[in-house]
Short mmCIF file of C-alpha atoms in Angstrom, two decimals:
data_model
loop_
_atom_site.label_atom_id
_atom_site.label_comp_id
_atom_site.label_asym_id
_atom_site.label_seq_id
_atom_site.Cartn_x
_atom_site.Cartn_y
_atom_site.Cartn_z
CA MET Z 93 -27.99 14.30 17.69
CA LYS Z 94 -30.86 15.31 14.30
CA THR Z 95 -32.35 18.15 15.93
CA CYS Z 96 -31.43 21.54 17.47
CA TRP Z 97 -32.64 25.14 17.72
CA VAL Z 98 -30.96 28.13 18.61
CA ILE Z 99 -32.46 31.03 21.14
CA SER Z 100 -31.96 34.04 19.86
CA SER Z 101 -32.83 37.43 21.40
CA GLY Z 102 -32.45 39.06 18.05
CA MET Z 103 -29.11 40.03 17.96
CA ILE Z 104 -27.46 39.37 14.98
CA GLY Z 105 -24.10 39.01 16.36
CA SER Z 106 -24.52 36.17 19.60
CA GLU Z 107 -27.14 34.15 16.61
CA ASN Z 108 -24.71 34.11 14.20
CA GLN Z 109 -22.44 32.49 16.46
CA ALA Z 110 -24.58 30.04 17.21
CA ILE Z 111 -25.47 29.16 13.91
CA GLY Z 112 -21.82 28.64 13.23
CA VAL Z 113 -21.59 26.15 15.72
CA ALA Z 114 -24.86 24.26 14.29
CA GLU Z 115 -23.93 24.17 11.05
CA ALA Z 116 -19.85 23.26 12.04
CA MET Z 117 -22.17 20.04 14.16
CA GLY Z 118 -23.93 19.89 10.45
CA ILE Z 119 -27.32 20.34 11.95
CA GLU Z 120 -29.34 23.25 9.94
CA PRO Z 121 -30.80 24.41 13.08
CA VAL Z 122 -34.54 25.98 14.07
CA VAL Z 123 -34.14 29.65 14.89
CA LYS Z 124 -36.39 30.28 17.88
CA ARG Z 125 -35.97 33.79 18.00
CA ILE Z 126 -37.97 35.48 21.27
CA LYS Z 127 -38.75 38.65 22.64
CA LEU Z 128 -39.43 38.77 27.08
CA LYS Z 129 -41.70 41.25 28.38
CA THR Z 130 -41.84 43.46 31.50
CA PRO Z 131 -40.52 42.56 34.81
CA TRP Z 132 -39.78 39.56 32.58
CA LYS Z 133 -36.77 41.65 30.58
CA GLN Z 134 -35.62 43.77 32.86
CA LEU Z 135 -35.00 40.73 35.38
CA SER Z 136 -33.45 38.54 33.24
CA PRO Z 137 -32.26 35.89 33.92
CA TRP Z 138 -33.07 36.16 38.20
CA LEU Z 139 -36.61 35.67 37.22
CA ALA Z 140 -38.08 32.45 37.29
CA TRP Z 141 -39.33 31.65 33.58
CA GLY Z 142 -42.98 31.86 33.62
CA HIS Z 143 -43.35 30.23 30.44
CA ASN Z 144 -47.24 31.09 29.42
CA HIS Z 145 -46.99 34.80 30.41
CA ALA Z 146 -42.69 36.14 29.75
CA LEU Z 147 -43.30 35.79 26.02
CA THR Z 148 -44.42 38.59 23.75
CA ALA Z 149 -46.72 38.31 21.46
CA ASP Z 150 -44.11 38.56 18.42
CA SER Z 151 -41.64 35.73 19.82
CA ASP Z 152 -41.69 32.60 17.72
CA ALA Z 153 -43.24 29.47 19.60
CA ILE Z 154 -41.37 27.06 22.48
CA SER Z 155 -43.20 24.50 23.02
CA SER Z 156 -42.17 20.48 23.40
CA PRO Z 157 -41.33 17.97 20.93
CA TRP Z 158 -37.88 19.39 22.16
CA PRO Z 159 -34.52 18.82 20.48
CA ASP Z 160 -31.58 17.36 20.54
CA ILE Z 161 -29.72 20.33 21.11
CA ILE Z 162 -30.16 24.16 22.44
CA LEU Z 163 -27.68 26.34 21.72
CA ALA Z 164 -28.79 29.64 23.41
CA SER Z 165 -27.12 33.38 23.13
CA GLY Z 166 -27.90 36.48 24.83
CA ARG Z 167 -28.81 37.24 27.91
CA GLN Z 168 -32.59 37.37 27.63
CA THR Z 169 -32.17 33.47 26.12
CA ILE Z 170 -30.89 31.54 30.12
CA GLY Z 171 -34.26 31.56 31.75
CA ILE Z 172 -35.87 30.01 27.85
CA ALA Z 173 -32.81 27.75 28.04
CA ARG Z 174 -33.02 27.07 31.48
CA HIS Z 175 -37.37 26.46 30.94
CA ILE Z 176 -36.48 24.00 28.63
CA ARG Z 177 -33.44 22.05 29.98
CA GLU Z 178 -36.09 21.43 32.88
CA GLN Z 179 -39.10 20.56 31.18
CA SER Z 180 -36.63 17.74 28.75
CA GLY Z 181 -36.00 16.31 31.76
CA GLY Z 182 -32.45 15.94 29.90
CA LYS Z 183 -33.24 15.31 26.84
CA SER Z 184 -32.09 18.64 25.57
CA PHE Z 185 -28.65 18.80 25.60
CA VAL Z 186 -27.83 23.14 26.90
CA VAL Z 187 -24.92 25.49 25.01
CA TYR Z 188 -25.12 29.01 26.17
CA LEU Z 189 -22.57 30.96 23.97
CA GLN Z 190 -20.87 33.88 26.17
CA ASP Z 191 -20.09 34.87 29.50
CA PRO Z 192 -23.56 33.89 31.41
CA ARG Z 193 -22.78 36.13 34.68
CA PHE Z 194 -25.05 33.47 36.31
CA ASN Z 195 -24.70 29.65 37.42
CA THR Z 196 -22.71 27.74 34.64
CA LYS Z 197 -24.23 24.72 36.34
CA HIS Z 198 -27.73 25.61 34.98
CA PHE Z 199 -26.59 24.48 31.45
CA ASP Z 200 -25.64 20.95 30.00
CA LEU Z 201 -22.03 23.47 28.67
CA VAL Z 202 -20.72 26.82 28.57
CA ILE Z 203 -18.47 28.54 25.67
CA VAL Z 204 -16.44 31.81 26.53
CA PRO Z 205 -14.20 33.18 24.70
CA GLN Z 206 -10.49 33.75 26.75
CA HIS Z 207 -11.40 37.36 27.67
CA ASP Z 208 -14.23 36.94 29.58
CA PRO Z 209 -13.49 35.36 33.75
CA THR Z 210 -15.67 32.46 34.06
CA ARG Z 211 -14.25 29.24 34.31
CA GLY Z 212 -15.79 25.30 35.59
CA GLU Z 213 -16.03 21.80 34.35
CA ASN Z 214 -18.25 22.48 32.19
CA VAL Z 215 -17.13 25.16 30.37
CA LEU Z 216 -14.81 25.48 27.48
CA VAL Z 217 -12.51 28.69 26.68
CA THR Z 218 -12.27 30.26 23.12
CA LYS Z 219 -9.28 32.40 21.13
CA CYS Z 220 -12.41 34.49 19.43
CA SER Z 221 -16.43 34.35 18.99
CA THR Z 222 -17.41 31.11 17.28
CA HIS Z 223 -19.36 32.18 13.35
CA ARG Z 224 -20.48 31.08 10.30
CA ILE Z 225 -16.92 31.34 8.08
CA THR Z 226 -15.29 28.69 6.82
CA PRO Z 227 -13.48 28.08 3.72
CA GLU Z 228 -16.12 26.39 1.44
CA LYS Z 229 -18.12 29.28 2.10
CA LEU Z 230 -14.71 32.26 0.74
CA ALA Z 231 -14.33 30.46 -2.03
CA ASP Z 232 -17.81 29.85 -3.18
CA ALA Z 233 -17.96 34.48 -2.25
CA LYS Z 234 -14.40 34.83 -3.87
CA ALA Z 235 -15.70 33.15 -7.44
CA LYS Z 236 -19.36 34.74 -6.88
CA PHE Z 237 -17.77 38.61 -7.03
CA GLU Z 238 -14.89 37.86 -9.09
CA LYS Z 239 -16.42 39.53 -11.95
CA GLN Z 240 -17.30 43.11 -9.52
CA PHE Z 241 -14.44 42.60 -8.12
CA HIS Z 242 -11.87 41.65 -11.11
CA LYS Z 243 -10.32 45.68 -11.47
CA ILE Z 244 -9.51 46.28 -7.76
CA PRO Z 245 -5.45 46.40 -7.43
CA HIS Z 246 -3.76 43.73 -4.80
CA PRO Z 247 -3.16 44.43 -2.45
CA ARG Z 248 -6.35 44.88 -1.79
CA VAL Z 249 -7.68 45.96 2.15
CA ALA Z 250 -10.89 44.94 2.65
CA VAL Z 251 -12.32 47.83 5.24
CA LEU Z 252 -14.85 46.59 7.67
CA ILE Z 253 -15.92 48.96 9.43
CA GLY Z 254 -18.86 48.98 13.03
CA GLY Z 255 -19.03 52.31 14.69
CA ASN Z 256 -20.67 53.23 17.84
CA SER Z 257 -21.43 50.67 20.31
CA ARG Z 258 -22.31 50.52 24.76
CA ALA Z 259 -18.10 50.87 24.93
CA HIS Z 260 -17.51 52.83 21.84
CA GLN Z 261 -17.89 55.38 20.40
CA MET Z 262 -16.81 56.57 16.18
CA THR Z 263 -16.70 59.94 16.40
CA LYS Z 264 -16.31 62.53 13.63
CA GLU Z 265 -12.18 62.80 14.64
CA ASN Z 266 -11.69 58.54 14.32
CA ALA Z 267 -13.63 58.92 11.22
CA LYS Z 268 -11.93 61.65 9.29
CA MET Z 269 -7.94 59.77 10.56
CA LEU Z 270 -9.55 56.17 8.81
CA ALA Z 271 -9.77 57.71 5.64
CA GLY Z 272 -7.07 59.93 5.90
CA GLN Z 273 -5.21 56.88 6.53
CA LEU Z 274 -6.43 54.89 3.41
CA LEU Z 275 -6.41 57.58 1.04
CA GLN Z 276 -2.51 57.27 2.12
CA LEU Z 277 -2.92 54.15 1.31
CA VAL Z 278 -4.23 54.04 -2.12
CA ASP Z 279 -2.09 57.11 -3.44
CA HIS Z 280 1.77 55.88 -2.19
CA ARG Z 281 1.15 51.79 -1.91
CA LYS Z 282 -1.31 51.71 -4.74
CA THR Z 283 -3.74 49.73 -2.25
CA GLY Z 284 -7.02 48.64 -3.41
CA LEU Z 285 -10.35 49.22 -0.77
CA LEU Z 286 -12.87 46.65 -0.60
CA ILE Z 287 -15.33 48.88 3.01
CA THR Z 288 -18.19 47.81 4.60
CA ALA Z 289 -19.68 50.02 6.86
CA SER Z 290 -22.45 48.76 9.21
CA ARG Z 291 -25.64 50.43 10.85
CA ARG Z 292 -23.61 51.57 14.32
CA THR Z 293 -21.47 53.64 12.06
CA GLY Z 294 -23.55 56.58 11.68
CA PRO Z 295 -25.28 58.18 8.83
CA GLU Z 296 -23.47 61.66 9.66
CA ASN Z 297 -19.79 59.30 9.39
CA GLU Z 298 -20.99 57.06 6.34
CA LYS Z 299 -21.46 60.43 4.56
CA LEU Z 300 -17.78 61.83 5.44
CA LEU Z 301 -16.32 57.68 4.37
CA ARG Z 302 -18.22 57.90 1.43
CA GLU Z 303 -16.67 61.21 0.94
CA MET Z 304 -13.01 60.61 0.80
CA LEU Z 305 -13.41 57.18 0.15
CA GLN Z 306 -14.14 57.86 -3.60
CA GLY Z 307 -11.76 56.34 -6.59
CA PRO Z 308 -11.42 54.07 -9.09
CA ASN Z 309 -9.06 51.63 -6.35
CA ILE Z 310 -12.31 52.16 -4.23
CA HIS Z 311 -15.76 49.34 -3.26
CA PHE Z 312 -17.53 50.51 -0.97
CA TRP Z 313 -20.06 48.36 -1.20
CA ASP Z 314 -23.81 50.73 -1.02
CA GLY Z 315 -26.04 48.28 0.95
CA THR Z 316 -28.16 47.64 -1.72
CA GLY Z 317 -27.70 43.42 -3.96
CA GLU Z 318 -26.80 40.76 -1.84
CA ASN Z 319 -24.21 41.59 0.56
CA PRO Z 320 -20.22 41.10 -0.19
CA TYR Z 321 -19.63 40.77 2.92
CA PHE Z 322 -17.54 37.11 2.99
CA ALA Z 323 -16.86 38.81 -0.62
CA LEU Z 324 -14.77 41.03 0.85
CA LEU Z 325 -12.57 38.64 3.52
CA ALA Z 326 -12.05 36.31 0.36
CA HIS Z 327 -10.59 38.13 -1.28
CA ALA Z 328 -8.48 41.02 1.00
CA ASP Z 329 -4.88 40.51 1.40
CA PHE Z 330 -4.73 42.57 4.56
CA ILE Z 331 -8.03 43.43 6.85
CA ILE Z 332 -8.93 46.26 8.63
CA VAL Z 333 -11.31 46.13 11.49
CA THR Z 334 -12.69 48.19 13.95
CA GLU Z 335 -11.64 47.82 17.82
CA ASP Z 336 -15.90 47.97 18.49
CA SER Z 337 -16.63 44.90 16.90
CA ILE Z 338 -15.11 41.25 18.71
CA SER Z 339 -17.55 38.68 15.88
CA MET Z 340 -16.20 40.76 12.86
CA THR Z 341 -12.19 40.56 14.49
CA SER Z 342 -12.96 36.43 14.98
CA GLU Z 343 -14.46 36.51 11.30
CA ALA Z 344 -11.48 38.25 9.98
CA LEU Z 345 -8.91 36.15 11.71
CA SER Z 346 -10.56 32.38 10.55
CA THR Z 347 -8.88 33.59 7.02
CA GLY Z 348 -5.43 33.50 8.46
CA LYS Z 349 -4.67 36.68 7.14
CA PRO Z 350 -3.34 39.82 9.19
CA VAL Z 351 -6.13 41.52 10.31
CA TYR Z 352 -4.91 44.97 11.63
CA ILE Z 353 -7.56 46.62 14.39
CA ALA Z 354 -8.58 50.45 14.09
CA SER Z 355 -9.10 52.50 17.08
CA LEU Z 356 -12.17 54.13 18.18
CA GLU Z 357 -12.77 56.49 20.90
CA GLY Z 358 -14.04 54.65 24.85
CA GLY Z 359 -13.69 51.05 25.97
CA ALA Z 360 -14.80 48.98 28.19
CA THR Z 361 -12.38 45.82 30.47
CA ARG Z 362 -13.69 42.88 28.75
CA HIS Z 363 -13.16 44.65 25.39
CA ASP Z 364 -9.87 45.21 25.89
CA TRP Z 365 -8.26 42.69 27.47
CA PHE Z 366 -9.45 40.54 24.40
CA HIS Z 367 -7.66 42.97 21.74
CA LYS Z 368 -4.56 42.58 24.47
CA LEU Z 369 -4.93 39.13 24.46
CA LEU Z 370 -5.24 38.85 20.43
CA GLN Z 371 -2.14 40.77 20.46
CA GLU Z 372 0.03 39.56 22.61
CA GLN Z 373 -0.28 36.33 20.86
CA GLY Z 374 0.09 37.46 17.41
CA TYR Z 375 -3.09 36.84 15.57
CA THR Z 376 -3.57 40.97 15.43
CA ARG Z 377 -1.85 44.00 15.41
CA PRO Z 378 -2.84 47.87 15.16
CA PHE Z 379 -3.94 49.83 13.23
CA THR Z 380 -1.05 52.58 12.56
CA GLY Z 381 -1.68 53.60 8.71
CA LEU Z 382 1.09 50.78 7.91
CA LEU Z 383 1.30 47.45 6.31
CA GLU Z 384 2.97 44.24 6.18
CA LYS Z 385 2.56 41.03 6.13
CA TRP Z 386 2.67 38.18 9.55
CA SER Z 387 1.37 35.03 9.64
CA TYR Z 388 -0.64 32.71 12.79
CA GLU Z 389 -2.77 29.13 12.31
CA PRO Z 390 -6.50 30.93 12.44
CA PRO Z 391 -7.83 29.65 15.16
CA ASN Z 392 -9.84 26.71 14.86
CA ASP Z 393 -13.11 27.31 17.95
CA THR Z 394 -16.21 27.01 15.85
CA GLN Z 395 -15.21 23.23 14.64
CA TRP Z 396 -13.78 22.26 17.87
CA VAL Z 397 -16.47 23.60 20.21
CA ALA Z 398 -18.71 21.97 17.82
CA ASP Z 399 -16.93 18.15 18.04
CA GLU Z 400 -16.83 19.06 22.42
CA ILE Z 401 -20.93 18.77 22.02
CA ARG Z 402 -20.90 16.84 19.58
CA ALA Z 403 -19.17 13.95 21.39
CA ARG Z 404 -20.43 14.53 24.73
CA PHE Z 405 -24.12 14.56 24.27
CA LYS Z 406 -23.28 11.57 22.61
CA SER Z 407 -21.35 10.57 25.76
CA ARG Z 408 -24.69 11.07 27.61
CA HIS Z 409 -26.51 9.13 24.87
CA PRO Z 410 -24.44 6.13 23.68
CA ARG Z 411 -26.81 4.71 21.04
CA GLU Z 412 -25.89 7.80 18.96
CA GLY Z 413 -23.23 6.41 18.41
CA GLY Z 414 -19.34 6.03 19.21
CA ASP Z 415 -17.19 9.77 19.53
CA PRO Z 416 -16.13 11.03 16.58
CA ALA Z 417 -12.88 12.95 15.50
CA ARG Z 418 -12.66 15.92 17.87
CA ALA Z 419 -10.86 18.90 16.48
CA LYS Z 420 -7.61 20.29 18.42
CA ALA Z 421 -8.64 22.84 21.43
CA PRO Z 422 -7.58 26.06 20.66
#
């Protein structure tokens, strides 16, 4: 097993899930970003793949030689994953990450988080989303930002702020409440804050948060220079994540640190189920303005998935070598 393509529709969160699995297999993947034309875009994955016509001109080329492993994520990628599986004659082992809401027989392996309903013989069920966080990357990031954060007092709280999505909305009231709760921690517990927002936060909400969250004990990344995201996770004693982001919640839980979930407006059944299960299993707690310590074994989803792919690929291609040690199922 030497080559791997990540098929991406350009959604960074989904793309990173696939890249993280490839890296856990010890492979540097080739990322193929694709966009579909009409009507393939609207009818994916049901409309049969028309390889010569479906891709826009700015999509990456999809042609043989085919790789050993395909990691696809996002419904726009299903048709092309099926196409490669057929054209390679079974050479390419095709893995789909997330719930395809499509017949799993079209893939060699499907990876779904526990809050999604799809199950089957070729389906692996994870607690969280896969990701790119590793202890080594956190250690490197911690050292790199040591000087920048050294004046921020402990306990340090990393605050990972998302915002508006199909399921959730960050209102002005949400932003005010979160900022007020964080200021209470700074004033009464002498807590240090390490904060990052995202494009989904929205300019008005971000402006409000920046105006309220100022002071020597607060580092609010201004969006310039190297992204300190990994460093925030590494330097934090506690982590707060807004509930819209399954990816950020999964990444935060990889640290083994207490992870609090800050509520927003809205919701969706599967999204709500994700948070409900994690709270029942002792991984996360709702953020109410207070901090307390608890412990848990960090989910090992990414390495487990990587090991399962490697083992199943090698069982199909015995000349690739014996069955390696596999991570324990989550």
